[in-house]
Short mmCIF file of C-alpha atoms and ligand atoms in Angstrom, two decimals:
data_model
loop_
_atom_site.label_atom_id
_atom_site.label_comp_id
_atom_site.label_asym_id
_atom_site.label_seq_id
_atom_site.Cartn_x
_atom_site.Cartn_y
_atom_site.Cartn_z
CA MET A 1 -26.66 -0.63 -39.13
CA ALA A 2 -23.43 -0.12 -37.99
CA ILE A 3 -22.95 1.53 -34.44
CA THR A 4 -21.55 4.92 -35.73
CA GLU A 5 -19.06 5.48 -32.59
CA LYS A 6 -18.42 3.25 -29.49
CA ASN A 7 -18.60 6.06 -26.98
CA THR A 8 -18.24 10.05 -26.76
CA TRP A 9 -16.97 10.45 -23.33
CA ASN A 10 -18.51 13.19 -21.09
CA THR A 11 -15.26 13.96 -19.13
CA SER A 12 -16.67 15.71 -16.15
CA LEU A 13 -19.26 13.29 -15.41
CA TYR A 14 -16.62 10.52 -15.99
CA ASP A 15 -14.39 12.47 -13.42
CA LYS A 16 -17.15 13.08 -10.93
CA LYS A 17 -19.37 9.52 -11.06
CA HIS A 18 -17.49 6.95 -12.61
CA ASP A 19 -13.68 7.83 -10.91
CA PHE A 20 -14.13 4.19 -9.87
CA VAL A 21 -12.46 3.04 -13.25
CA PHE A 22 -9.24 4.81 -12.52
CA LYS A 23 -9.36 4.31 -8.38
CA TYR A 24 -9.09 0.48 -9.17
CA GLY A 25 -6.15 1.50 -11.06
CA GLU A 26 -3.77 2.54 -8.26
CA TYR A 27 -3.61 -1.30 -7.09
CA LEU A 28 -2.40 -1.93 -10.75
CA VAL A 29 0.09 0.66 -10.78
CA GLN A 30 1.49 0.30 -7.36
CA GLN A 31 1.66 -3.58 -6.93
CA LEU A 32 2.01 -4.84 -10.58
CA LEU A 33 3.74 -2.12 -12.64
CA THR A 34 5.75 -0.83 -9.49
CA PRO A 35 7.34 2.02 -11.75
CA GLN A 36 10.75 2.61 -11.06
CA GLU A 37 12.47 6.38 -11.40
CA GLY A 38 13.84 7.02 -14.88
CA GLU A 39 11.99 4.24 -16.44
CA ARG A 40 10.05 5.18 -19.73
CA ILE A 41 6.44 4.19 -19.19
CA LEU A 42 3.39 4.66 -21.47
CA ASP A 43 -0.12 4.89 -20.25
CA ILE A 44 -2.25 3.68 -23.07
CA GLY A 45 -5.71 4.82 -22.48
CA CYS A 46 -4.99 7.51 -20.16
CA GLY A 47 -8.48 9.03 -20.02
CA THR A 48 -8.27 12.14 -17.73
CA GLY A 49 -4.61 11.30 -16.59
CA TYR A 50 -5.31 10.37 -12.99
CA LEU A 51 -3.37 7.27 -13.08
CA THR A 52 -0.46 8.81 -15.15
CA SER A 53 0.02 11.41 -12.45
CA LEU A 54 0.65 8.53 -9.98
CA ILE A 55 3.31 6.75 -12.26
CA ALA A 56 4.73 10.21 -12.75
CA ALA A 57 4.89 10.54 -8.99
CA SER A 58 7.50 7.75 -8.66
CA GLY A 59 9.54 9.39 -10.80
CA ALA A 60 9.34 7.47 -13.79
CA MET A 61 9.12 9.38 -17.30
CA VAL A 62 5.63 8.51 -18.48
CA THR A 63 3.70 9.60 -21.26
CA GLY A 64 -0.18 9.45 -21.12
CA MET A 65 -1.97 8.31 -24.62
CA ASP A 66 -5.78 8.11 -25.65
CA SER A 67 -7.76 7.91 -28.70
CA SER A 68 -10.31 10.53 -26.96
CA ILE A 69 -9.46 13.98 -27.81
CA ASP A 70 -11.81 15.13 -25.16
CA MET A 71 -9.99 13.08 -22.47
CA ILE A 72 -6.10 14.45 -23.78
CA ALA A 73 -7.77 18.23 -23.28
CA LYS A 74 -9.16 17.23 -19.49
CA ALA A 75 -5.73 15.37 -18.94
CA ARG A 76 -3.36 18.38 -20.52
CA ASN A 77 -5.35 20.94 -18.34
CA GLU A 78 -5.19 18.73 -15.13
CA TYR A 79 -1.73 18.01 -15.69
CA PRO A 80 0.08 20.67 -17.90
CA HIS A 81 3.72 19.07 -16.26
CA LEU A 82 2.96 15.90 -18.09
CA PRO A 83 3.13 14.83 -21.64
CA PHE A 84 -0.16 13.50 -23.28
CA ARG A 85 -0.49 11.93 -26.95
CA LEU A 86 -3.68 11.67 -28.95
CA ALA A 87 -3.49 8.20 -30.61
CA SER A 88 -4.80 4.87 -30.92
CA VAL A 89 -3.65 1.67 -29.43
CA THR A 90 -3.96 0.16 -33.01
CA ASP A 91 -2.01 2.82 -34.75
CA PHE A 92 1.07 4.46 -32.37
CA ASP A 93 4.58 4.67 -32.79
CA PHE A 94 6.98 6.72 -31.07
CA ASN A 95 10.28 7.52 -31.55
CA GLU A 96 12.09 5.42 -28.73
CA THR A 97 10.78 2.27 -27.28
CA PHE A 98 9.28 2.00 -23.89
CA ASP A 99 10.51 0.34 -20.56
CA ALA A 100 6.74 -0.83 -19.81
CA LEU A 101 3.34 -0.26 -21.02
CA PHE A 102 0.36 0.06 -18.76
CA SER A 103 -3.41 0.00 -19.47
CA ASN A 104 -6.06 0.13 -17.27
CA ALA A 105 -9.92 -0.63 -17.86
CA VAL A 106 -9.41 0.22 -22.07
CA LEU A 107 -8.43 -2.84 -23.81
CA HIS A 108 -12.21 -4.11 -23.87
CA TRP A 109 -13.13 -1.09 -25.74
CA VAL A 110 -10.35 -2.21 -28.52
CA THR A 111 -11.97 -4.79 -30.85
CA GLU A 112 -9.16 -4.89 -33.14
CA LYS A 113 -7.38 -6.61 -30.41
CA GLU A 114 -4.56 -8.44 -33.02
CA GLN A 115 -3.38 -4.75 -34.22
CA ALA A 116 -3.04 -3.72 -30.81
CA ILE A 117 -1.02 -5.96 -29.44
CA GLN A 118 0.96 -5.77 -32.75
CA CYS A 119 1.57 -2.29 -31.95
CA MET A 120 2.05 -2.55 -28.21
CA TYR A 121 4.94 -5.17 -28.93
CA LYS A 122 6.37 -3.07 -31.43
CA ASN A 123 6.42 -0.18 -28.85
CA LEU A 124 8.13 -2.13 -26.15
CA ARG A 125 11.88 -2.58 -25.80
CA PRO A 126 13.04 -6.39 -25.54
CA GLY A 127 12.93 -7.25 -22.00
CA GLY A 128 10.05 -4.73 -21.16
CA ARG A 129 6.65 -5.31 -19.77
CA LEU A 130 2.99 -4.86 -20.41
CA VAL A 131 0.89 -4.53 -17.29
CA LEU A 132 -2.92 -4.65 -18.08
CA GLU A 133 -6.21 -4.77 -16.64
CA MET A 134 -9.40 -5.21 -18.74
CA GLY A 135 -12.85 -6.21 -18.89
CA GLY A 136 -12.90 -10.18 -19.22
CA LYS A 137 -15.31 -12.63 -20.32
CA GLY A 138 -18.40 -12.54 -18.78
CA ASN A 139 -18.13 -8.75 -17.59
CA VAL A 140 -21.69 -7.04 -17.13
CA GLN A 141 -23.62 -10.12 -18.24
CA LEU A 142 -26.13 -8.98 -16.17
CA ILE A 143 -26.36 -5.36 -17.04
CA MET A 144 -26.51 -6.46 -20.37
CA ARG A 145 -28.85 -8.92 -20.26
CA ALA A 146 -31.42 -6.54 -18.36
CA LEU A 147 -30.75 -4.09 -21.21
CA ASN A 148 -31.36 -6.29 -24.19
CA ASN A 149 -34.15 -7.69 -22.58
CA ALA A 150 -35.53 -3.98 -21.84
CA LEU A 151 -34.74 -3.02 -25.49
CA LYS A 152 -36.61 -6.18 -26.91
CA ALA A 153 -39.64 -5.65 -24.84
CA PHE A 154 -39.98 -1.83 -25.85
CA GLY A 155 -39.50 -2.09 -29.39
CA TYR A 156 -35.79 -1.84 -30.10
CA PRO A 157 -35.23 -5.28 -30.81
CA GLN A 158 -32.41 -4.31 -33.40
CA ASN A 159 -30.39 -2.56 -30.77
CA ALA A 160 -30.03 -5.35 -28.51
CA ASP A 161 -27.53 -7.76 -28.32
CA ARG A 162 -24.96 -5.68 -29.92
CA GLU A 163 -22.62 -5.30 -27.39
CA HIS A 164 -20.08 -7.56 -29.16
CA GLU A 165 -19.68 -4.22 -31.51
CA ILE A 166 -18.44 -1.96 -29.16
CA TRP A 167 -16.19 -4.03 -26.04
CA TYR A 168 -14.09 -7.26 -26.40
CA TYR A 169 -14.40 -9.22 -23.45
CA PRO A 170 -11.85 -12.05 -23.94
CA SER A 171 -11.12 -15.41 -21.86
CA LEU A 172 -8.04 -15.63 -19.92
CA SER A 173 -6.91 -18.22 -22.29
CA GLU A 174 -7.94 -16.39 -25.50
CA TYR A 175 -5.90 -13.15 -24.25
CA THR A 176 -2.98 -14.73 -23.05
CA GLY A 177 -2.86 -16.93 -26.56
CA LEU A 178 -3.06 -13.83 -28.56
CA LEU A 179 -0.02 -12.26 -26.51
CA GLU A 180 1.88 -15.38 -26.84
CA LYS A 181 1.46 -15.52 -30.40
CA GLN A 182 2.90 -12.00 -30.70
CA GLY A 183 6.00 -12.87 -28.79
CA PHE A 184 5.08 -12.13 -25.60
CA ARG A 185 5.73 -14.26 -22.11
CA VAL A 186 2.90 -14.14 -19.93
CA THR A 187 4.26 -14.37 -16.56
CA TYR A 188 0.93 -14.01 -14.87
CA ALA A 189 -2.62 -13.86 -15.45
CA ALA A 190 -6.03 -13.66 -13.41
CA HIS A 191 -9.88 -13.75 -14.39
CA TYR A 192 -11.59 -12.39 -11.48
CA ASN A 193 -15.16 -11.12 -10.71
CA ARG A 194 -15.30 -7.44 -9.12
CA GLU A 195 -18.55 -6.68 -8.24
CA THR A 196 -17.98 -2.82 -8.69
CA GLU A 197 -19.94 -0.22 -6.65
CA LEU A 198 -21.37 2.43 -8.46
CA LYS A 199 -21.59 5.90 -7.42
CA ASP A 200 -25.14 6.98 -7.34
CA ALA A 201 -27.27 5.37 -4.99
CA ALA A 202 -30.53 6.18 -6.64
CA ASP A 203 -29.66 5.47 -10.25
CA GLY A 204 -26.39 3.63 -10.52
CA ILE A 205 -27.08 1.22 -13.50
CA ARG A 206 -29.16 3.78 -15.22
CA ASP A 207 -26.14 6.37 -15.20
CA TRP A 208 -23.54 3.66 -15.96
CA VAL A 209 -25.65 2.57 -19.24
CA GLN A 210 -25.67 6.27 -20.09
CA MET A 211 -22.06 6.81 -19.50
CA PHE A 212 -20.50 3.45 -20.90
CA CYS A 213 -22.96 2.35 -23.41
CA GLY A 214 -25.07 4.92 -24.93
CA ALA A 215 -24.26 3.66 -28.41
CA LEU A 216 -26.63 0.63 -28.03
CA LEU A 217 -29.60 3.22 -27.57
CA GLU A 218 -28.31 4.78 -30.68
CA GLY A 219 -31.77 5.60 -32.38
CA VAL A 220 -33.85 5.27 -29.49
CA ASP A 221 -36.44 7.62 -28.76
CA ALA A 222 -36.44 9.74 -25.98
CA GLU A 223 -39.54 8.61 -24.35
CA ALA A 224 -38.67 4.67 -25.04
CA LYS A 225 -35.31 5.33 -23.29
CA GLU A 226 -36.78 6.24 -20.11
CA LYS A 227 -38.56 2.94 -19.69
CA ILE A 228 -35.88 0.99 -21.13
CA LEU A 229 -33.45 2.30 -18.79
CA GLU A 230 -36.20 2.45 -15.73
CA ASN A 231 -36.85 -1.57 -16.74
CA ALA A 232 -33.28 -2.59 -16.84
CA GLN A 233 -32.40 -0.90 -13.68
CA GLU A 234 -35.47 -2.28 -11.97
CA THR A 235 -35.08 -5.99 -13.28
CA LEU A 236 -31.29 -5.74 -11.54
CA ARG A 237 -32.63 -4.66 -8.42
CA LEU A 238 -32.75 -7.95 -6.76
CA THR A 239 -29.33 -9.09 -7.46
CA GLN A 240 -27.12 -5.96 -8.11
CA PHE A 241 -28.74 -3.69 -5.23
CA ARG A 242 -27.34 -4.06 -1.83
CA ASN A 243 -27.01 -2.09 1.34
CA GLN A 244 -28.53 0.81 -0.55
CA LYS A 245 -25.84 0.63 -3.13
CA TRP A 246 -25.81 -0.37 -6.78
CA TYR A 247 -23.19 -2.71 -8.15
CA ALA A 248 -22.00 -3.53 -11.34
CA ASP A 249 -21.16 -7.30 -12.54
CA TYR A 250 -17.55 -6.73 -13.47
CA LYS A 251 -15.13 -9.70 -14.28
CA ARG A 252 -11.83 -8.41 -14.66
CA LEU A 253 -8.83 -10.04 -16.75
CA ARG A 254 -5.49 -8.82 -15.55
CA VAL A 255 -2.01 -10.12 -16.94
CA VAL A 256 1.59 -8.88 -16.72
CA ALA A 257 3.59 -10.13 -19.96
CA ILE A 258 7.24 -9.65 -21.16
CA LYS A 259 8.62 -8.88 -24.13
CA GLU A 260 11.32 -11.65 -24.81
CA ASN A 261 15.07 -10.36 -25.65
C1 LIG B 301 -15.31 -2.33 -17.33
O1 LIG B 301 -14.15 -1.38 -17.14
O2 LIG B 301 -14.76 -3.50 -17.60
C2 LIG B 301 -15.98 -1.16 -18.72
C3 LIG B 301 -16.22 -0.27 -18.39
C4 LIG B 301 -16.80 0.61 -19.04
C5 LIG B 301 -17.92 -0.12 -19.89
C6 LIG B 301 -17.38 -1.50 -20.11
C7 LIG B 301 -16.83 -2.29 -19.46
#
């Protein structure tokens, strides 16, 4: 059976316990995007709007875009002075093109990657830049191995090994190749390890799984779910719990690309 929805976002929990997602994006904004006053910038997958507001602080004219109605509602509520648009990266169109497109920790949710790249290209002005960071090849593979093994061990093999249905973690050459095929010139690309500290010292892995891949637990009864989450977390304790903190085995892909004139 197909997964019905990749994720449903709990926006308060996202802001409270998973704010590392956008906190890590600050570097990306300040060091790689370097927004300039008056530039038209689109923040693709803006979530609750934190990085959109950071971009706006530079004097750029930024719009936040997200395909989650809950995220957009929260962003509008938090930053009522900024424009936010409900739209998908695979199908969006603005009247004017942008000087820059920015995306942090979003594009790995987009399995229709060619469509997304085509749409981004169309909405960028010639000479404009695309600055992105997403999960890259091997992202969260230790967490997934532990979860998949637990699903199989506790009677849900049909739920296991399905992460490719919700996420796309390309290698550097694959993603930059797709960008080049579309007409982008890639000026910077890196694929790096970023062990990511999780907020909850007691249940970091359990929280992470429930926040980001609840879809993989669809149809699992409550009692089995408890056992699966506990088993997956305990399997990971040896490698992912250090100095009283949980770490997720993130591998990031960071890219800057220009739309050729
Ligand atoms: C990531 O940023 O790599 C990520 C976030 C949530 C789920 C999966 C991956």
